[in-house]
Amino acid sequence: MNLKLPAGDFRAYLLDCDGTIADSMPLHYKAWTKALAEYGATYEEDLFYAWGGKPVRKIIADLNEMQGLNMPVDTLAARKESYYHAQLHELKGIPEVIEHIEAQHGRIPFAVVSGSRRASVVGSLTALGLLDKFDVLVCAEDYKHGKPAPDGFLLAASKLGVASEHCLVFEDTELGIQAATAAGMQSVLVAQPVRESSGTGAKTGT
């Protein structure tokens, strides 16, 4: 397999969704750009990728502060998600991660730990035909402190009944790797496809 895993006695896989299972980051960026334009706000692509793993509502709050705006957090978050869902027919998976999911499905339990809202995660996994492979979904509304805090991963491990040291985390962002480390878990960093538009293989997440 193309994605090499660390050695260990892994009894559960905890996977980020956007940029890790789903090659969804370009679609999320288009959705952000369209939704924010309605409020006269901007979101530079480099910043978008740098903030990979940050929850949607935190992104809006931070953009409000940076740009002196007062965008309605819940309304804008819902608007952005609706634009993302409208693009789901274009969504593709990350092949090297899906290989590992297929290889271990039925042998060990899987959980998604995402900074996105549940509706977004369910939409992505459904579009990829993977929703039924996951025992637990831990999404933005399920925990208070986002990555790099370990809360999401610790909650997922607890729900699966697997000790942290026996969980392997798949992540595409440094924030996610930091969160896994803080949770006492080993991790594997998923490199992103090179984008012809930007010429970079930015490590991404939402």
PDB file of C-alpha atoms in Angstrom:
ATOM      1  CA  MET A   1       0.000   0.000   0.000  1.00  0.00           C
ATOM      2  CA  ASN A   2       1.174   3.525  -0.782  1.00  0.00           C
ATOM      3  CA  LEU A   3       0.511   4.907   2.704  1.00  0.00           C
ATOM      4  CA  LYS A   4       2.897   3.317   5.180  1.00  0.00           C
ATOM      5  CA  LEU A   5       1.669   2.915   8.741  1.00  0.00           C
ATOM      6  CA  PRO A   6       3.779   2.937  11.922  1.00  0.00           C
ATOM      7  CA  ALA A   7       4.335  -0.319  13.760  1.00  0.00           C
ATOM      8  CA  GLY A   8       1.983  -0.994  16.639  1.00  0.00           C
ATOM      9  CA  ASP A   9      -0.840  -3.054  18.088  1.00  0.00           C
ATOM     10  CA  PHE A  10      -3.666  -0.981  16.617  1.00  0.00           C
ATOM     11  CA  ARG A  11      -7.180  -1.979  17.612  1.00  0.00           C
ATOM     12  CA  ALA A  12      -9.003   1.017  16.125  1.00  0.00           C
ATOM     13  CA  TYR A  13      -8.507   3.584  13.368  1.00  0.00           C
ATOM     14  CA  LEU A  14      -9.551   7.183  13.998  1.00  0.00           C
ATOM     15  CA  LEU A  15      -9.722   9.176  10.795  1.00  0.00           C
ATOM     16  CA  ASP A  16     -10.233  12.818   9.960  1.00  0.00           C
ATOM     17  CA  CYS A  17     -12.707  13.238   7.089  1.00  0.00           C
ATOM     18  CA  ASP A  18     -11.946  16.281   4.935  1.00  0.00           C
ATOM     19  CA  GLY A  19      -8.610  15.935   3.189  1.00  0.00           C
ATOM     20  CA  THR A  20      -8.001  12.519   4.774  1.00  0.00           C
ATOM     21  CA  ILE A  21     -10.816  10.215   3.656  1.00  0.00           C
ATOM     22  CA  ALA A  22     -12.419  12.644   1.218  1.00  0.00           C
ATOM     23  CA  ASP A  23     -10.557  14.815  -1.280  1.00  0.00           C
ATOM     24  CA  SER A  24     -13.012  17.537  -0.334  1.00  0.00           C
ATOM     25  CA  MET A  25     -10.850  20.561   0.374  1.00  0.00           C
ATOM     26  CA  PRO A  26     -11.172  22.212  -3.061  1.00  0.00           C
ATOM     27  CA  LEU A  27     -14.957  21.855  -2.818  1.00  0.00           C
ATOM     28  CA  HIS A  28     -14.987  23.309   0.697  1.00  0.00           C
ATOM     29  CA  TYR A  29     -12.900  26.266  -0.469  1.00  0.00           C
ATOM     30  CA  LYS A  30     -15.301  26.992  -3.333  1.00  0.00           C
ATOM     31  CA  ALA A  31     -18.201  26.853  -0.864  1.00  0.00           C
ATOM     32  CA  TRP A  32     -16.440  29.209   1.550  1.00  0.00           C
ATOM     33  CA  THR A  33     -15.590  31.690  -1.209  1.00  0.00           C
ATOM     34  CA  LYS A  34     -19.171  31.797  -2.496  1.00  0.00           C
ATOM     35  CA  ALA A  35     -20.764  32.118   0.950  1.00  0.00           C
ATOM     36  CA  LEU A  36     -18.337  34.733   2.250  1.00  0.00           C
ATOM     37  CA  ALA A  37     -18.670  36.866  -0.884  1.00  0.00           C
ATOM     38  CA  GLU A  38     -22.296  37.476   0.088  1.00  0.00           C
ATOM     39  CA  TYR A  39     -21.001  39.332   3.173  1.00  0.00           C
ATOM     40  CA  GLY A  40     -18.118  41.120   1.478  1.00  0.00           C
ATOM     41  CA  ALA A  41     -15.575  38.893   3.205  1.00  0.00           C
ATOM     42  CA  THR A  42     -12.485  37.253   1.777  1.00  0.00           C
ATOM     43  CA  TYR A  43     -10.649  34.048   2.673  1.00  0.00           C
ATOM     44  CA  GLU A  44      -7.236  33.638   1.102  1.00  0.00           C
ATOM     45  CA  GLU A  45      -6.491  30.120  -0.098  1.00  0.00           C
ATOM     46  CA  ASP A  46      -3.204  29.937   1.819  1.00  0.00           C
ATOM     47  CA  LEU A  47      -5.012  30.842   5.044  1.00  0.00           C
ATOM     48  CA  PHE A  48      -7.737  28.301   4.314  1.00  0.00           C
ATOM     49  CA  TYR A  49      -5.172  25.512   4.174  1.00  0.00           C
ATOM     50  CA  ALA A  50      -3.202  26.887   7.122  1.00  0.00           C
ATOM     51  CA  TRP A  51      -6.386  26.712   9.199  1.00  0.00           C
ATOM     52  CA  GLY A  52      -6.990  23.080   8.269  1.00  0.00           C
ATOM     53  CA  GLY A  53      -8.772  21.269  11.105  1.00  0.00           C
ATOM     54  CA  LYS A  54     -10.315  24.424  12.597  1.00  0.00           C
ATOM     55  CA  PRO A  55     -14.094  24.151  13.218  1.00  0.00           C
ATOM     56  CA  VAL A  56     -16.381  26.068  10.862  1.00  0.00           C
ATOM     57  CA  ARG A  57     -17.782  28.384  13.532  1.00  0.00           C
ATOM     58  CA  LYS A  58     -14.321  29.222  14.816  1.00  0.00           C
ATOM     59  CA  ILE A  59     -13.242  30.111  11.269  1.00  0.00           C
ATOM     60  CA  ILE A  60     -16.163  32.524  10.912  1.00  0.00           C
ATOM     61  CA  ALA A  61     -15.466  34.101  14.305  1.00  0.00           C
ATOM     62  CA  ASP A  62     -11.793  34.566  13.439  1.00  0.00           C
ATOM     63  CA  LEU A  63     -12.598  36.059  10.008  1.00  0.00           C
ATOM     64  CA  ASN A  64     -15.038  38.458  11.671  1.00  0.00           C
ATOM     65  CA  GLU A  65     -12.314  39.627  14.018  1.00  0.00           C
ATOM     66  CA  MET A  66      -9.649  39.892  11.321  1.00  0.00           C
ATOM     67  CA  GLN A  67     -11.822  41.795   8.851  1.00  0.00           C
ATOM     68  CA  GLY A  68     -13.885  43.907  11.264  1.00  0.00           C
ATOM     69  CA  LEU A  69     -17.113  42.189  10.263  1.00  0.00           C
ATOM     70  CA  ASN A  70     -20.144  40.894  12.109  1.00  0.00           C
ATOM     71  CA  MET A  71     -21.192  37.972   9.915  1.00  0.00           C
ATOM     72  CA  PRO A  72     -23.920  35.796  11.504  1.00  0.00           C
ATOM     73  CA  VAL A  73     -22.109  32.626  12.506  1.00  0.00           C
ATOM     74  CA  ASP A  74     -24.962  30.107  12.351  1.00  0.00           C
ATOM     75  CA  THR A  75     -26.498  31.531   9.182  1.00  0.00           C
ATOM     76  CA  LEU A  76     -23.187  31.693   7.347  1.00  0.00           C
ATOM     77  CA  ALA A  77     -22.156  28.216   8.497  1.00  0.00           C
ATOM     78  CA  ALA A  78     -25.428  26.797   7.148  1.00  0.00           C
ATOM     79  CA  ARG A  79     -25.016  28.712   3.889  1.00  0.00           C
ATOM     80  CA  LYS A  80     -21.490  27.446   3.400  1.00  0.00           C
ATOM     81  CA  GLU A  81     -22.572  23.866   4.094  1.00  0.00           C
ATOM     82  CA  SER A  82     -25.424  24.128   1.579  1.00  0.00           C
ATOM     83  CA  TYR A  83     -22.953  25.199  -1.114  1.00  0.00           C
ATOM     84  CA  TYR A  84     -20.671  22.298  -0.175  1.00  0.00           C
ATOM     85  CA  HIS A  85     -23.499  19.758  -0.334  1.00  0.00           C
ATOM     86  CA  ALA A  86     -24.462  21.022  -3.787  1.00  0.00           C
ATOM     87  CA  GLN A  87     -21.038  19.869  -5.025  1.00  0.00           C
ATOM     88  CA  LEU A  88     -21.011  16.381  -3.491  1.00  0.00           C
ATOM     89  CA  HIS A  89     -21.532  14.734  -6.875  1.00  0.00           C
ATOM     90  CA  GLU A  90     -17.961  15.862  -7.674  1.00  0.00           C
ATOM     91  CA  LEU A  91     -16.421  14.377  -4.517  1.00  0.00           C
ATOM     92  CA  LYS A  92     -13.674  11.760  -4.732  1.00  0.00           C
ATOM     93  CA  GLY A  93     -11.889   9.773  -2.035  1.00  0.00           C
ATOM     94  CA  ILE A  94      -8.212   9.660  -1.064  1.00  0.00           C
ATOM     95  CA  PRO A  95      -7.236   6.273  -2.572  1.00  0.00           C
ATOM     96  CA  GLU A  96      -4.359   5.372  -0.239  1.00  0.00           C
ATOM     97  CA  VAL A  97      -6.535   5.922   2.844  1.00  0.00           C
ATOM     98  CA  ILE A  98      -9.520   4.057   1.435  1.00  0.00           C
ATOM     99  CA  GLU A  99      -7.175   1.108   0.763  1.00  0.00           C
ATOM    100  CA  HIS A 100      -6.531   0.823   4.505  1.00  0.00           C
ATOM    101  CA  ILE A 101     -10.207   1.230   5.347  1.00  0.00           C
ATOM    102  CA  GLU A 102     -11.126  -1.592   2.975  1.00  0.00           C
ATOM    103  CA  ALA A 103      -8.303  -3.823   4.255  1.00  0.00           C
ATOM    104  CA  GLN A 104      -9.239  -3.524   7.940  1.00  0.00           C
ATOM    105  CA  HIS A 105     -13.022  -3.127   7.770  1.00  0.00           C
ATOM    106  CA  GLY A 106     -14.670  -5.840   9.841  1.00  0.00           C
ATOM    107  CA  ARG A 107     -11.441  -6.542  11.713  1.00  0.00           C
ATOM    108  CA  ILE A 108     -11.175  -3.398  13.838  1.00  0.00           C
ATOM    109  CA  PRO A 109     -13.609  -0.529  14.489  1.00  0.00           C
ATOM    110  CA  PHE A 110     -13.323   2.852  12.781  1.00  0.00           C
ATOM    111  CA  ALA A 111     -14.289   6.346  13.890  1.00  0.00           C
ATOM    112  CA  VAL A 112     -14.301   9.688  12.117  1.00  0.00           C
ATOM    113  CA  VAL A 113     -13.027  12.650  14.147  1.00  0.00           C
ATOM    114  CA  SER A 114     -13.773  15.840  12.256  1.00  0.00           C
ATOM    115  CA  GLY A 115     -13.858  19.595  12.741  1.00  0.00           C
ATOM    116  CA  SER A 116     -16.798  19.690  10.328  1.00  0.00           C
ATOM    117  CA  ARG A 117     -20.433  19.447  11.353  1.00  0.00           C
ATOM    118  CA  ARG A 118     -22.168  16.064  11.321  1.00  0.00           C
ATOM    119  CA  ALA A 119     -24.314  16.859   8.274  1.00  0.00           C
ATOM    120  CA  SER A 120     -21.192  17.644   6.253  1.00  0.00           C
ATOM    121  CA  VAL A 121     -19.389  14.472   7.347  1.00  0.00           C
ATOM    122  CA  VAL A 122     -22.418  12.262   6.700  1.00  0.00           C
ATOM    123  CA  GLY A 123     -22.859  13.874   3.282  1.00  0.00           C
ATOM    124  CA  SER A 124     -19.237  13.242   2.320  1.00  0.00           C
ATOM    125  CA  LEU A 125     -19.143   9.638   3.547  1.00  0.00           C
ATOM    126  CA  THR A 126     -22.486   8.875   1.908  1.00  0.00           C
ATOM    127  CA  ALA A 127     -21.297  10.302  -1.416  1.00  0.00           C
ATOM    128  CA  LEU A 128     -18.241   8.041  -1.218  1.00  0.00           C
ATOM    129  CA  GLY A 129     -20.247   4.963  -0.193  1.00  0.00           C
ATOM    130  CA  LEU A 130     -18.312   4.674   3.078  1.00  0.00           C
ATOM    131  CA  LEU A 131     -20.779   5.725   5.785  1.00  0.00           C
ATOM    132  CA  ASP A 132     -21.643   2.176   6.843  1.00  0.00           C
ATOM    133  CA  LYS A 133     -17.980   1.358   7.498  1.00  0.00           C
ATOM    134  CA  PHE A 134     -17.742   3.699  10.506  1.00  0.00           C
ATOM    135  CA  ASP A 135     -18.871   2.714  13.994  1.00  0.00           C
ATOM    136  CA  VAL A 136     -18.630   6.221  15.460  1.00  0.00           C
ATOM    137  CA  LEU A 137     -18.755   9.771  14.098  1.00  0.00           C
ATOM    138  CA  VAL A 138     -17.329  12.519  16.297  1.00  0.00           C
ATOM    139  CA  CYS A 139     -18.054  15.894  14.701  1.00  0.00           C
ATOM    140  CA  ALA A 140     -17.733  19.570  15.558  1.00  0.00           C
ATOM    141  CA  GLU A 141     -20.901  19.697  17.641  1.00  0.00           C
ATOM    142  CA  ASP A 142     -19.768  16.767  19.814  1.00  0.00           C
ATOM    143  CA  TYR A 143     -16.849  18.422  21.615  1.00  0.00           C
ATOM    144  CA  LYS A 144     -15.914  21.876  22.894  1.00  0.00           C
ATOM    145  CA  HIS A 145     -12.218  22.226  22.149  1.00  0.00           C
ATOM    146  CA  GLY A 146     -11.152  21.659  18.536  1.00  0.00           C
ATOM    147  CA  LYS A 147      -7.814  20.403  17.254  1.00  0.00           C
ATOM    148  CA  PRO A 148      -5.000  20.698  18.383  1.00  0.00           C
ATOM    149  CA  ALA A 149      -6.812  19.827  21.617  1.00  0.00           C
ATOM    150  CA  PRO A 150      -7.198  16.034  21.975  1.00  0.00           C
ATOM    151  CA  ASP A 151     -10.889  16.123  22.948  1.00  0.00           C
ATOM    152  CA  GLY A 152     -12.310  14.709  19.713  1.00  0.00           C
ATOM    153  CA  PHE A 153      -9.909  11.781  19.566  1.00  0.00           C
ATOM    154  CA  LEU A 154     -10.335  10.959  23.236  1.00  0.00           C
ATOM    155  CA  LEU A 155     -14.124  10.985  22.839  1.00  0.00           C
ATOM    156  CA  ALA A 156     -13.933   8.675  19.827  1.00  0.00           C
ATOM    157  CA  ALA A 157     -11.659   6.220  21.653  1.00  0.00           C
ATOM    158  CA  SER A 158     -14.018   6.221  24.619  1.00  0.00           C
ATOM    159  CA  LYS A 159     -17.030   5.544  22.394  1.00  0.00           C
ATOM    160  CA  LEU A 160     -15.188   2.664  20.720  1.00  0.00           C
ATOM    161  CA  GLY A 161     -13.937   1.302  24.039  1.00  0.00           C
ATOM    162  CA  VAL A 162     -10.321   1.253  22.841  1.00  0.00           C
ATOM    163  CA  ALA A 163      -7.400   2.648  24.851  1.00  0.00           C
ATOM    164  CA  SER A 164      -5.550   5.597  23.328  1.00  0.00           C
ATOM    165  CA  GLU A 165      -2.317   3.684  22.888  1.00  0.00           C
ATOM    166  CA  HIS A 166      -4.127   1.191  20.648  1.00  0.00           C
ATOM    167  CA  CYS A 167      -5.632   3.835  18.343  1.00  0.00           C
ATOM    168  CA  LEU A 168      -4.023   4.932  15.083  1.00  0.00           C
ATOM    169  CA  VAL A 169      -4.975   8.369  13.786  1.00  0.00           C
ATOM    170  CA  PHE A 170      -5.067   9.302  10.090  1.00  0.00           C
ATOM    171  CA  GLU A 171      -4.747  13.070   9.602  1.00  0.00           C
ATOM    172  CA  ASP A 172      -3.833  15.526   6.880  1.00  0.00           C
ATOM    173  CA  THR A 173      -3.105  18.588   9.038  1.00  0.00           C
ATOM    174  CA  GLU A 174      -0.490  19.512  11.588  1.00  0.00           C
ATOM    175  CA  LEU A 175      -3.285  20.541  13.970  1.00  0.00           C
ATOM    176  CA  GLY A 176      -4.694  17.035  13.700  1.00  0.00           C
ATOM    177  CA  ILE A 177      -1.324  15.382  14.281  1.00  0.00           C
ATOM    178  CA  GLN A 178      -0.801  17.580  17.353  1.00  0.00           C
ATOM    179  CA  ALA A 179      -4.228  16.566  18.659  1.00  0.00           C
ATOM    180  CA  ALA A 180      -3.452  12.879  18.164  1.00  0.00           C
ATOM    181  CA  THR A 181      -0.137  13.240  19.982  1.00  0.00           C
ATOM    182  CA  ALA A 182      -1.850  15.069  22.839  1.00  0.00           C
ATOM    183  CA  ALA A 183      -4.312  12.159  23.058  1.00  0.00           C
ATOM    184  CA  GLY A 184      -1.436   9.688  23.421  1.00  0.00           C
ATOM    185  CA  MET A 185      -2.044   8.158  20.001  1.00  0.00           C
ATOM    186  CA  GLN A 186       0.247   7.314  17.112  1.00  0.00           C
ATOM    187  CA  SER A 187      -0.596   8.953  13.816  1.00  0.00           C
ATOM    188  CA  VAL A 188       0.068   8.926  10.097  1.00  0.00           C
ATOM    189  CA  LEU A 189       0.148  12.126   8.028  1.00  0.00           C
ATOM    190  CA  VAL A 190      -1.761  11.910   4.757  1.00  0.00           C
ATOM    191  CA  ALA A 191      -0.124  14.006   2.042  1.00  0.00           C
ATOM    192  CA  GLN A 192      -2.465  15.899  -0.246  1.00  0.00           C
ATOM    193  CA  PRO A 193      -2.687  15.660  -4.029  1.00  0.00           C
ATOM    194  CA  VAL A 194      -0.779  18.300  -5.944  1.00  0.00           C
ATOM    195  CA  ARG A 195      -3.239  20.889  -7.246  1.00  0.00           C
ATOM    196  CA  GLU A 196      -2.545  22.151 -10.750  1.00  0.00           C
ATOM    197  CA  SER A 197      -4.295  25.413  -9.889  1.00  0.00           C
ATOM    198  CA  SER A 198      -1.999  26.248  -6.996  1.00  0.00           C
ATOM    199  CA  GLY A 199       0.970  24.034  -7.750  1.00  0.00           C
ATOM    200  CA  THR A 200       1.179  22.921  -4.145  1.00  0.00           C
ATOM    201  CA  GLY A 201       0.446  19.801  -2.196  1.00  0.00           C
ATOM    202  CA  ALA A 202      -0.806  21.714   0.802  1.00  0.00           C
ATOM    203  CA  LYS A 203      -1.668  19.696   3.884  1.00  0.00           C
ATOM    204  CA  THR A 204      -5.333  20.348   4.367  1.00  0.00           C
ATOM    205  CA  GLY A 205      -8.366  19.774   6.554  1.00  0.00           C
ATOM    206  CA  THR A 206     -11.516  21.487   7.684  1.00  0.00           C
TER     207      THR A 206
END
